[in-house]
Coordinates of C-alpha atoms in Angstrom, one line a residue:
X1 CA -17.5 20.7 -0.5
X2 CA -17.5 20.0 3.2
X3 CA -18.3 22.4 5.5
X4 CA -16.4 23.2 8.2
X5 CA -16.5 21.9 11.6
X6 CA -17.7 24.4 14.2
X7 CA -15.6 25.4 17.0
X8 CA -17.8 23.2 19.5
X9 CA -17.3 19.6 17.8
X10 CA -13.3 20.9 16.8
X11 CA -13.1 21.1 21.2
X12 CA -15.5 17.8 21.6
X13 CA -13.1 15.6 19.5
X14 CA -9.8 17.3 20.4
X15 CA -10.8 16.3 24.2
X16 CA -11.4 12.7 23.5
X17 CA -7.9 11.9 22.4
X18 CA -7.2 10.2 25.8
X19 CA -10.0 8.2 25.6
X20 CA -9.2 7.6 22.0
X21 CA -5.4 6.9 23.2
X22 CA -6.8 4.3 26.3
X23 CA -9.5 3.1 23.6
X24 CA -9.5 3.2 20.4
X25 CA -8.0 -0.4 19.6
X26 CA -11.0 -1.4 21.4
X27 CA -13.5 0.6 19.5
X28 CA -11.8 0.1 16.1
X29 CA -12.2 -3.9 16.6
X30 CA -16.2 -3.7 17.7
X31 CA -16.3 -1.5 14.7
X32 CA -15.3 -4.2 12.6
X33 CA -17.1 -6.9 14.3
X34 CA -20.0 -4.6 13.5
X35 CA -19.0 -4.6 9.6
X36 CA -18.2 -7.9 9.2
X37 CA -21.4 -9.1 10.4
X38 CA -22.8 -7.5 7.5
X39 CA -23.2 -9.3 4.5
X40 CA -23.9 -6.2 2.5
X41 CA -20.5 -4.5 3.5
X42 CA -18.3 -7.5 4.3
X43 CA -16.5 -8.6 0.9
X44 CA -15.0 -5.1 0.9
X45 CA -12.9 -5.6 3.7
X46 CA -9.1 -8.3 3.0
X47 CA -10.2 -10.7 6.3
X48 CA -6.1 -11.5 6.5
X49 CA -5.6 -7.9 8.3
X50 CA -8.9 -8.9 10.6
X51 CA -7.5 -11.9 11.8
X52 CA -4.1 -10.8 12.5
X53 CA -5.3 -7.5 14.2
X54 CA -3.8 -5.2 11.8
X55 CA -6.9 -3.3 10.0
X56 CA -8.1 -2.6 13.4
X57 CA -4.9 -1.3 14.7
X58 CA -4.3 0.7 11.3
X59 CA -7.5 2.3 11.6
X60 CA -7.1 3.2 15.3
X61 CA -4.2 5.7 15.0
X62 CA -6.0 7.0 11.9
X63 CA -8.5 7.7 13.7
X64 CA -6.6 9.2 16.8
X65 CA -4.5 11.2 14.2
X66 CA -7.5 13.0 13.0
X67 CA -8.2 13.9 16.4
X68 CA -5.2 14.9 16.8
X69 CA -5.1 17.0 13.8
X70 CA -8.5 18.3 14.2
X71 CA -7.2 22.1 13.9
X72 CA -4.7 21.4 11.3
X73 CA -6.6 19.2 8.7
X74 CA -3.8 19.7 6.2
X75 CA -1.5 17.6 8.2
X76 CA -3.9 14.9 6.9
X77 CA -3.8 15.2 2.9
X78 CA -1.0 12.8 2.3
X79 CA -3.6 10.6 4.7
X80 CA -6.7 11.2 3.1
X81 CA -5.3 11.1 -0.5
X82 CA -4.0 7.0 0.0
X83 CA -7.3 6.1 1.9
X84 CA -9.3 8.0 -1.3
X85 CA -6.9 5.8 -3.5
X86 CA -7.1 2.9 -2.1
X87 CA -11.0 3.2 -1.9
X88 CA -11.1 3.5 -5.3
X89 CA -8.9 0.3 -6.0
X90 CA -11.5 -1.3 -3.9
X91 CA -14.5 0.0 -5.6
X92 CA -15.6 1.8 -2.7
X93 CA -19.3 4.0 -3.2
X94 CA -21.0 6.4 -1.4
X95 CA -23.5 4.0 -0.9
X96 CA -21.1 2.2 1.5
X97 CA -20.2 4.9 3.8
X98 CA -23.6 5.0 6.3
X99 CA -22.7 1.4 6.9
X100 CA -19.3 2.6 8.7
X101 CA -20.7 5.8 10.2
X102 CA -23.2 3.3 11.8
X103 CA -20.6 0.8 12.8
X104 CA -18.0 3.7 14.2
X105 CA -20.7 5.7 16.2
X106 CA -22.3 2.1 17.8
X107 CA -18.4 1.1 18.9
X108 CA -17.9 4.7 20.3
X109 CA -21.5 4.5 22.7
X110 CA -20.6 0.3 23.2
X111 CA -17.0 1.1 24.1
X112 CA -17.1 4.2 26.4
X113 CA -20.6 3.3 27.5
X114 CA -22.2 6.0 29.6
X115 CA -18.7 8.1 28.8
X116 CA -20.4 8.7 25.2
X117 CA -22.5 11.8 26.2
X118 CA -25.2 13.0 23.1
X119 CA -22.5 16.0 23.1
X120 CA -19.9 13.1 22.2
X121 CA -21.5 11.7 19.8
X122 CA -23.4 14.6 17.8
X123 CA -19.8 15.9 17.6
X124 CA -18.2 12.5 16.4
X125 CA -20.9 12.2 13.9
X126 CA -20.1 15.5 12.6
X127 CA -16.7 14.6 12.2
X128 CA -17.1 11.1 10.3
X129 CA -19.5 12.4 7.8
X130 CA -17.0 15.8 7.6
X131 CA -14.3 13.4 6.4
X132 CA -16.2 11.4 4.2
X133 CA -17.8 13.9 2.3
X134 CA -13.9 14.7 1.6
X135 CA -13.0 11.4 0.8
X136 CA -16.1 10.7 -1.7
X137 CA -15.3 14.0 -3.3
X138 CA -12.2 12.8 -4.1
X139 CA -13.0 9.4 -4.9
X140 CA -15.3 10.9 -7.1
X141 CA -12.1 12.7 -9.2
X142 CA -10.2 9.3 -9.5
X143 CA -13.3 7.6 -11.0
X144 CA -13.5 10.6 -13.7
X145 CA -10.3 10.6 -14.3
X146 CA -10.2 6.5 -14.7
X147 CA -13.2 6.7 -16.8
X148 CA -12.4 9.2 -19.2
X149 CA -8.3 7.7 -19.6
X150 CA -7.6 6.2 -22.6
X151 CA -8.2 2.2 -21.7
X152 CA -9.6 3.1 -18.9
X153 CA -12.3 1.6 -16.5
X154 CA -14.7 1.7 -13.6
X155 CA -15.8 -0.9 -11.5
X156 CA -14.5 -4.9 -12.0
X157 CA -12.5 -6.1 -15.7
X158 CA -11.9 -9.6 -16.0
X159 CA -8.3 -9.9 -17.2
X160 CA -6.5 -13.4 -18.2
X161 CA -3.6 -14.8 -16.8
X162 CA -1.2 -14.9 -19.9
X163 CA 2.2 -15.6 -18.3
X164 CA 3.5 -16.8 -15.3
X165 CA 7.2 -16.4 -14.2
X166 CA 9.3 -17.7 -11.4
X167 CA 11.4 -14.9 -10.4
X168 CA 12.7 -16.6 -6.9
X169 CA 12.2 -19.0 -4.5
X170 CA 9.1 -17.5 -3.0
X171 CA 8.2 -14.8 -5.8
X172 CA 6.0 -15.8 -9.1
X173 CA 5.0 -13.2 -11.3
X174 CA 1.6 -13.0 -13.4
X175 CA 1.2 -11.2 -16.8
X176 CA -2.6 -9.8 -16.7
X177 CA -4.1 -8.8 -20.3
X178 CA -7.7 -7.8 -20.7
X179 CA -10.4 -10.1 -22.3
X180 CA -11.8 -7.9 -24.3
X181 CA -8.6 -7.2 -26.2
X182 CA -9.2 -3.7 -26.1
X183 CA -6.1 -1.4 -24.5
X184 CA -5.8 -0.9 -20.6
X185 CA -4.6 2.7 -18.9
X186 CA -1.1 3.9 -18.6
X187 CA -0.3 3.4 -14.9
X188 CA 2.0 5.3 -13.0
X189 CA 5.2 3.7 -12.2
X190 CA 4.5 2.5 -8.5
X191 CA 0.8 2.1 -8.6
X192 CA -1.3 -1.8 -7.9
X193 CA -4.1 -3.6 -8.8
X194 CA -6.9 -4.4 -6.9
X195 CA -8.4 -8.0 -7.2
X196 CA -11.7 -9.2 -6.2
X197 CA -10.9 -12.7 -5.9
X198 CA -13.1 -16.2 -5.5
X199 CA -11.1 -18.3 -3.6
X200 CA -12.0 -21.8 -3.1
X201 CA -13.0 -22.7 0.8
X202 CA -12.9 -19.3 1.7
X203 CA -15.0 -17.1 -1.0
X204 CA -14.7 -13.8 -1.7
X205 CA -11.5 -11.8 -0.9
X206 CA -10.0 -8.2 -1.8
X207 CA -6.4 -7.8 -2.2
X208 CA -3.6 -4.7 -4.2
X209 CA -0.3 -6.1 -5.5
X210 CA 1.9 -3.8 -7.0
X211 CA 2.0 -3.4 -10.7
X212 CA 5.7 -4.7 -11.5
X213 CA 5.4 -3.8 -15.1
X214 CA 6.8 -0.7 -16.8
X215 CA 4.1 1.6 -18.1
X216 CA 2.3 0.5 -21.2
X217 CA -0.9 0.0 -22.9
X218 CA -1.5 -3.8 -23.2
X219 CA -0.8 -5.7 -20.2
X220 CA 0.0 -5.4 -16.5
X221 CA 2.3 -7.8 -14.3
X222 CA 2.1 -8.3 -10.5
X223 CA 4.5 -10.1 -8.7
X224 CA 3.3 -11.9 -5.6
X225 CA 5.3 -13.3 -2.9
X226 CA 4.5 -16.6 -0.8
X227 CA 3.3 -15.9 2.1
X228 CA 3.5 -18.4 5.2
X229 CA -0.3 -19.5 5.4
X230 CA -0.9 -17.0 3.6
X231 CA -4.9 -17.8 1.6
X232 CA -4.6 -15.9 -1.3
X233 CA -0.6 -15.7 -2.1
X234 CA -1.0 -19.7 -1.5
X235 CA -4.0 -20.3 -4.1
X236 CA -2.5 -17.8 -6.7
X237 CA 1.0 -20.0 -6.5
X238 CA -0.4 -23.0 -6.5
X239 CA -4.0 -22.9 -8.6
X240 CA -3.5 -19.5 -10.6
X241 CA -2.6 -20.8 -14.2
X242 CA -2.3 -19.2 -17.6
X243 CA -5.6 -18.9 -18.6
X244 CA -7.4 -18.2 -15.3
X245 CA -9.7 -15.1 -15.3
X246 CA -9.1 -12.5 -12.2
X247 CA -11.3 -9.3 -11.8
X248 CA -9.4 -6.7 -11.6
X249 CA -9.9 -2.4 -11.1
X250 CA -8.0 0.2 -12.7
X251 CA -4.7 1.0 -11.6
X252 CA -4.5 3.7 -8.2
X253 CA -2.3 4.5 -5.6
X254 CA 0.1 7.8 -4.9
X255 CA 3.3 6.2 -4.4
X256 CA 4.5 7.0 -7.6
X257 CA 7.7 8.2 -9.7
X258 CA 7.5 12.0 -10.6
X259 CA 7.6 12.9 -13.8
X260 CA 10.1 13.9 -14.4
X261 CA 11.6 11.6 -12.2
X262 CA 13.8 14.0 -9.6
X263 CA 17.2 12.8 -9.5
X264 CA 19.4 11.3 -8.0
X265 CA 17.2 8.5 -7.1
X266 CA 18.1 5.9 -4.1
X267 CA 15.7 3.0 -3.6
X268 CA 15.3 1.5 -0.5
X269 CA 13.1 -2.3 -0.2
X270 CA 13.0 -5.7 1.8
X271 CA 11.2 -8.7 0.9
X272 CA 8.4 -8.0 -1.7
X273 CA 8.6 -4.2 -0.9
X274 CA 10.6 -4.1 -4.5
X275 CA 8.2 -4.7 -6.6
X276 CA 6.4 -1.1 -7.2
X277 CA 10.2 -0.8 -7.6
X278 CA 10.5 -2.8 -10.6
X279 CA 8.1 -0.9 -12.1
X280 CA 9.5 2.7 -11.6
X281 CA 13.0 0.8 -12.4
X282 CA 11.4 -0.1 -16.3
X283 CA 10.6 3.7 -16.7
X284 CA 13.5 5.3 -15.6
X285 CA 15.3 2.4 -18.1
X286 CA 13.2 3.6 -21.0
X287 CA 13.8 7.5 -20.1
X288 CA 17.8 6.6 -20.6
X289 CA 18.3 7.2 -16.9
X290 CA 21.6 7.1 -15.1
X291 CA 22.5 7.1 -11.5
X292 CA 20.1 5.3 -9.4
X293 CA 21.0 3.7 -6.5
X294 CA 19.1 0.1 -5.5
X295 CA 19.5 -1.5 -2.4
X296 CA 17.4 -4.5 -1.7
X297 CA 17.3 -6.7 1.6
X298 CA 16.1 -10.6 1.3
X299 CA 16.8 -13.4 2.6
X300 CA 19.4 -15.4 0.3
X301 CA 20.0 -15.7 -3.2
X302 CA 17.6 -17.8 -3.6
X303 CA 14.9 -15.6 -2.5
X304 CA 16.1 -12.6 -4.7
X305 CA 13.9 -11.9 -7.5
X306 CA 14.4 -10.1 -10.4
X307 CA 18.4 -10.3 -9.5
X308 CA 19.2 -10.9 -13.5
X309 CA 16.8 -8.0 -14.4
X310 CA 18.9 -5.8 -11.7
X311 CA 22.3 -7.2 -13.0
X312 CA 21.5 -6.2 -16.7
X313 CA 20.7 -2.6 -15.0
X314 CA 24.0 -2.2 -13.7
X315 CA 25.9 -4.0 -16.3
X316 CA 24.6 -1.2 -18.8
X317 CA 25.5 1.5 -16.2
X318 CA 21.9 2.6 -15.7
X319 CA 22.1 2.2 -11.3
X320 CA 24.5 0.9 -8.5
X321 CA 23.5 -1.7 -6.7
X322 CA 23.3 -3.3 -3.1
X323 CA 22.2 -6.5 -2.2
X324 CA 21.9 -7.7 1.5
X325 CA 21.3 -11.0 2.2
X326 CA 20.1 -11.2 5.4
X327 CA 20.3 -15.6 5.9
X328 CA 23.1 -16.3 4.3
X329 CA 26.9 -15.7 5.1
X330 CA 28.8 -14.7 1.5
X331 CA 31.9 -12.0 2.2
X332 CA 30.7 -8.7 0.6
X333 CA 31.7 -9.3 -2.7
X334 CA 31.1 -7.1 -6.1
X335 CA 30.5 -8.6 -9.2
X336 CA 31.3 -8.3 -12.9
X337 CA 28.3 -6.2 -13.5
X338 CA 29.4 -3.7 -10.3
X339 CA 26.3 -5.1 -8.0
X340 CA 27.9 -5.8 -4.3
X341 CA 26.6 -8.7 -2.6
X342 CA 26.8 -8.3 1.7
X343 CA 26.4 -10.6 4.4
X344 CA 23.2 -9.9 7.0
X345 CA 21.0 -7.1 7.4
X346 CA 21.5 -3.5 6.3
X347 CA 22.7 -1.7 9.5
X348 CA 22.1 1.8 10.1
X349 CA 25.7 2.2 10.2
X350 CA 26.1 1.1 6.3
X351 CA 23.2 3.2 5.6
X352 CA 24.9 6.3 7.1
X353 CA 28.0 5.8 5.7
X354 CA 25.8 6.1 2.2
X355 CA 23.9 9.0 2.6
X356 CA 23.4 11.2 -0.3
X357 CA 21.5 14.2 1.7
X358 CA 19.9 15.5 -2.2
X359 CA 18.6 12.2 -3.4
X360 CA 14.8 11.4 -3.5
X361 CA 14.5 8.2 -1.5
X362 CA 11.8 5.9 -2.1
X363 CA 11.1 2.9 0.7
X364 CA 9.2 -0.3 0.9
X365 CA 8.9 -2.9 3.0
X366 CA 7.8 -4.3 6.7
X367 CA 7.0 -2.0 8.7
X368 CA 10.4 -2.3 10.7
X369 CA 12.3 -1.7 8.1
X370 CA 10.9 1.3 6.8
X371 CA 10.9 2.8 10.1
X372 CA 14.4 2.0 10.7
X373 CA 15.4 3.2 7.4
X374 CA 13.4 6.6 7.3
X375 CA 14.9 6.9 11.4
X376 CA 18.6 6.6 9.7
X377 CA 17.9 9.0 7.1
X378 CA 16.6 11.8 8.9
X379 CA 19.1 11.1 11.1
X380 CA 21.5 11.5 8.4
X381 CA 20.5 15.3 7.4
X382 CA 17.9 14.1 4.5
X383 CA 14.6 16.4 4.1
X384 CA 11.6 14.6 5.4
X385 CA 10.0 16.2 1.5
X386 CA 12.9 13.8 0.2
X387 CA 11.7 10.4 2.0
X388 CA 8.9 9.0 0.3
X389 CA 7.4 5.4 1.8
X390 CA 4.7 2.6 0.7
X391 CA 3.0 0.5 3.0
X392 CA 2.1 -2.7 1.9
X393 CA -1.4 -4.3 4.1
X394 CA -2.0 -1.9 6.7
X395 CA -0.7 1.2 8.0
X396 CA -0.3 -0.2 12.0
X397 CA 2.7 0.7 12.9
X398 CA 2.8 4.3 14.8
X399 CA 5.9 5.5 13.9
X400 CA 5.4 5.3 10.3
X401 CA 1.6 7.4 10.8
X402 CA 0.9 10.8 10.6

């Protein structure tokens, strides 16, 4: 257990939030210069987010919102319970964690320079190593747990490649069973995988797709999108075959179905952001569900994935469905199995004009979207306890953080 920070370091770090608001994209991005430099802490970091900025910015209004918060920790829980997660996913140790406190504190005294006062940064590195005794506490309950599950593991499993699928245009799926034939863990519908992948010309990389799979105890599936440049999505479309070994860790994240799932249920994606959907979609099918709602952005019908899967949904009166396509020009049309095709974007008008204010709503997508969506809803009259989101990369957008 943690102890608690003393009154002192609480005042210290609650006073540096306009430094931290003028500077902390600055110290975030020395920080990872720092960890990057390291070969002993580098592989654990998806270089993608680096390059683009992302990580960086993600991590700086974490950081500022645990200032911010400082006095009212438990603001933070839904925070510190996806960073535990996706720590585990990633294989993250305690061993790792000096390597960051190093790299943090040395960006703080680089960045603010003689601003960084000993009283500055005693209280900092009271408040670093206050959070991550937190965080490996809690990591530590995920491993147990993934340890003692029935097919379940710690660390790196090599799984094959049994299947691939082309669901769309830019969407392949890949059907993951263990080498060692032995079972794998129940996940929870809305959970990924993380990968430790060896990609050719650019070496080791980390990524977490979305299981896309309904729960069971054989096999997983991810479904990846192509992404434009994009080094990984690109070598798993066009080298990945049936056959090829990936490593893979156990199951994790908190965006997940309750069960029992609360109902009525309306999901909300764009893009990619559909495929934790999928998943939750295959439970609710085997529970006998009724009465979900789907509404799904891309870009035409040749980008939509999983549209028969959907179709066979609504044909069998399990959901309603929605499908916007956002580059093409149909007339809003419904179809045989009661799925409604519409021309362009979602507006916030449309979504309005569908509100259901005591449905659970689950969202996934770019950032924009979600943070359109979640804007309309609450907008709308729906409990913020009813709007439930999923970021997918890094949280960098500051509307959608704590």
């Amino acid at each position: 257990m943690a102890s608690p920070l003393d009154d002192k370091t609480r005042s210290i770090i609650k006073a540096c939030v306009p430094a931290l608001e003028a500077h902390g994209l600055a110290i975030t991005t020395e920080m990872y210069r720092r960890l990057l430099a390291n070969p002993d802490i580098r592989d654990l970091f998806n270089i993608s987010h680096q390059k683009d900025g992302e990580q960086p910015k993600a991590l700086a209004l974490a950081v500022l919102a645990y200032a911010r918060n400082i006095d009212n920790l438990g603001a933070m829980a839904g925070a510190v319970e996806r960073i535990a997660e996706k720590h585990v996913g990633l294989n993250i140790l305690p061993e790792h964690y000096p390597y960051v406190a190093d790299a943090l504190l040395g960006a703080i005294a680089h960045v603010l320079g003689d601003a960084a006062t000993p009283d500055i940064m005693d209280a900092w590195g009271k408040a670093y190593w206050f959070l991550a005794e937190i965080l490996i506490g809690r990591e530590e309950q995920i491993y147990v747990a993934h340890a003692a599950a029935p097919g379940g593991w710690v660390g790196w499993r090599p799984f094959r490649v049994s299947r691939r699928t082309v669901e769309s245009e830019t969407v392949t799926s890949f059907e993951l069973a263990p080498v060692d034939g032995k079972p794998v863990m129940r996940h929870v519908p809305g959970q990924y995988l993380s990968f430790r992948l060896d990609v050719p010309g650019y070496g080791s990389e980390r990524r977490n797709y979305s299981i896309s799979s309904a729960p069971g105890s054989n096999a997983y599936r991810i479904s990846v999108r192509r992404i434009d440049n994009g080094v990984v999505s690109d070598w798993l479309h066009d080298s990945v075959q049936e056959g090829t070994v990936l490593q893979v860790s156990a199951p994790a994240g908190d965006f997940t179905l309750g069960n029992p799932a609360p109902a009525p249920i309306v999901f909300l994606s764009a893009g990619s952001g559909l495929t934790p959907f999928i998943s939750m979609l295959g439970a609710l099918d085997a529970a006998a569900a009724t009465g979900v709602r789907y509404i799904h952005t891309t870009r035409t019908p040749a980008t939509e994935a999983f549209g028969p899967y959907i179709r066979d949904l609504a044909a069998k009166g399990m959901l309603r469905a929605d499908l916007f396509y956002s580059r093409a020009t149909p007339q809003a049309a419904q179809d045989a199995t009661g799925v409604t095709t519409h021309a362009g974007r979602m507006t916030p008008a449309w979504l309005t004009h569908e509100i259901d204010r005591s449905a659970s709503y689950y969202i996934c997508g770019p950032d924009s979207f979600m943070r359109d969506a979640i804007a309309t809803l609450k907008a709308g009259g729906v409990p913020e306890s009813q709007i439930r989101f999923e970021f997918f990369g890094s949280a960098a957008d500051a509307a959608l953080v704590g």
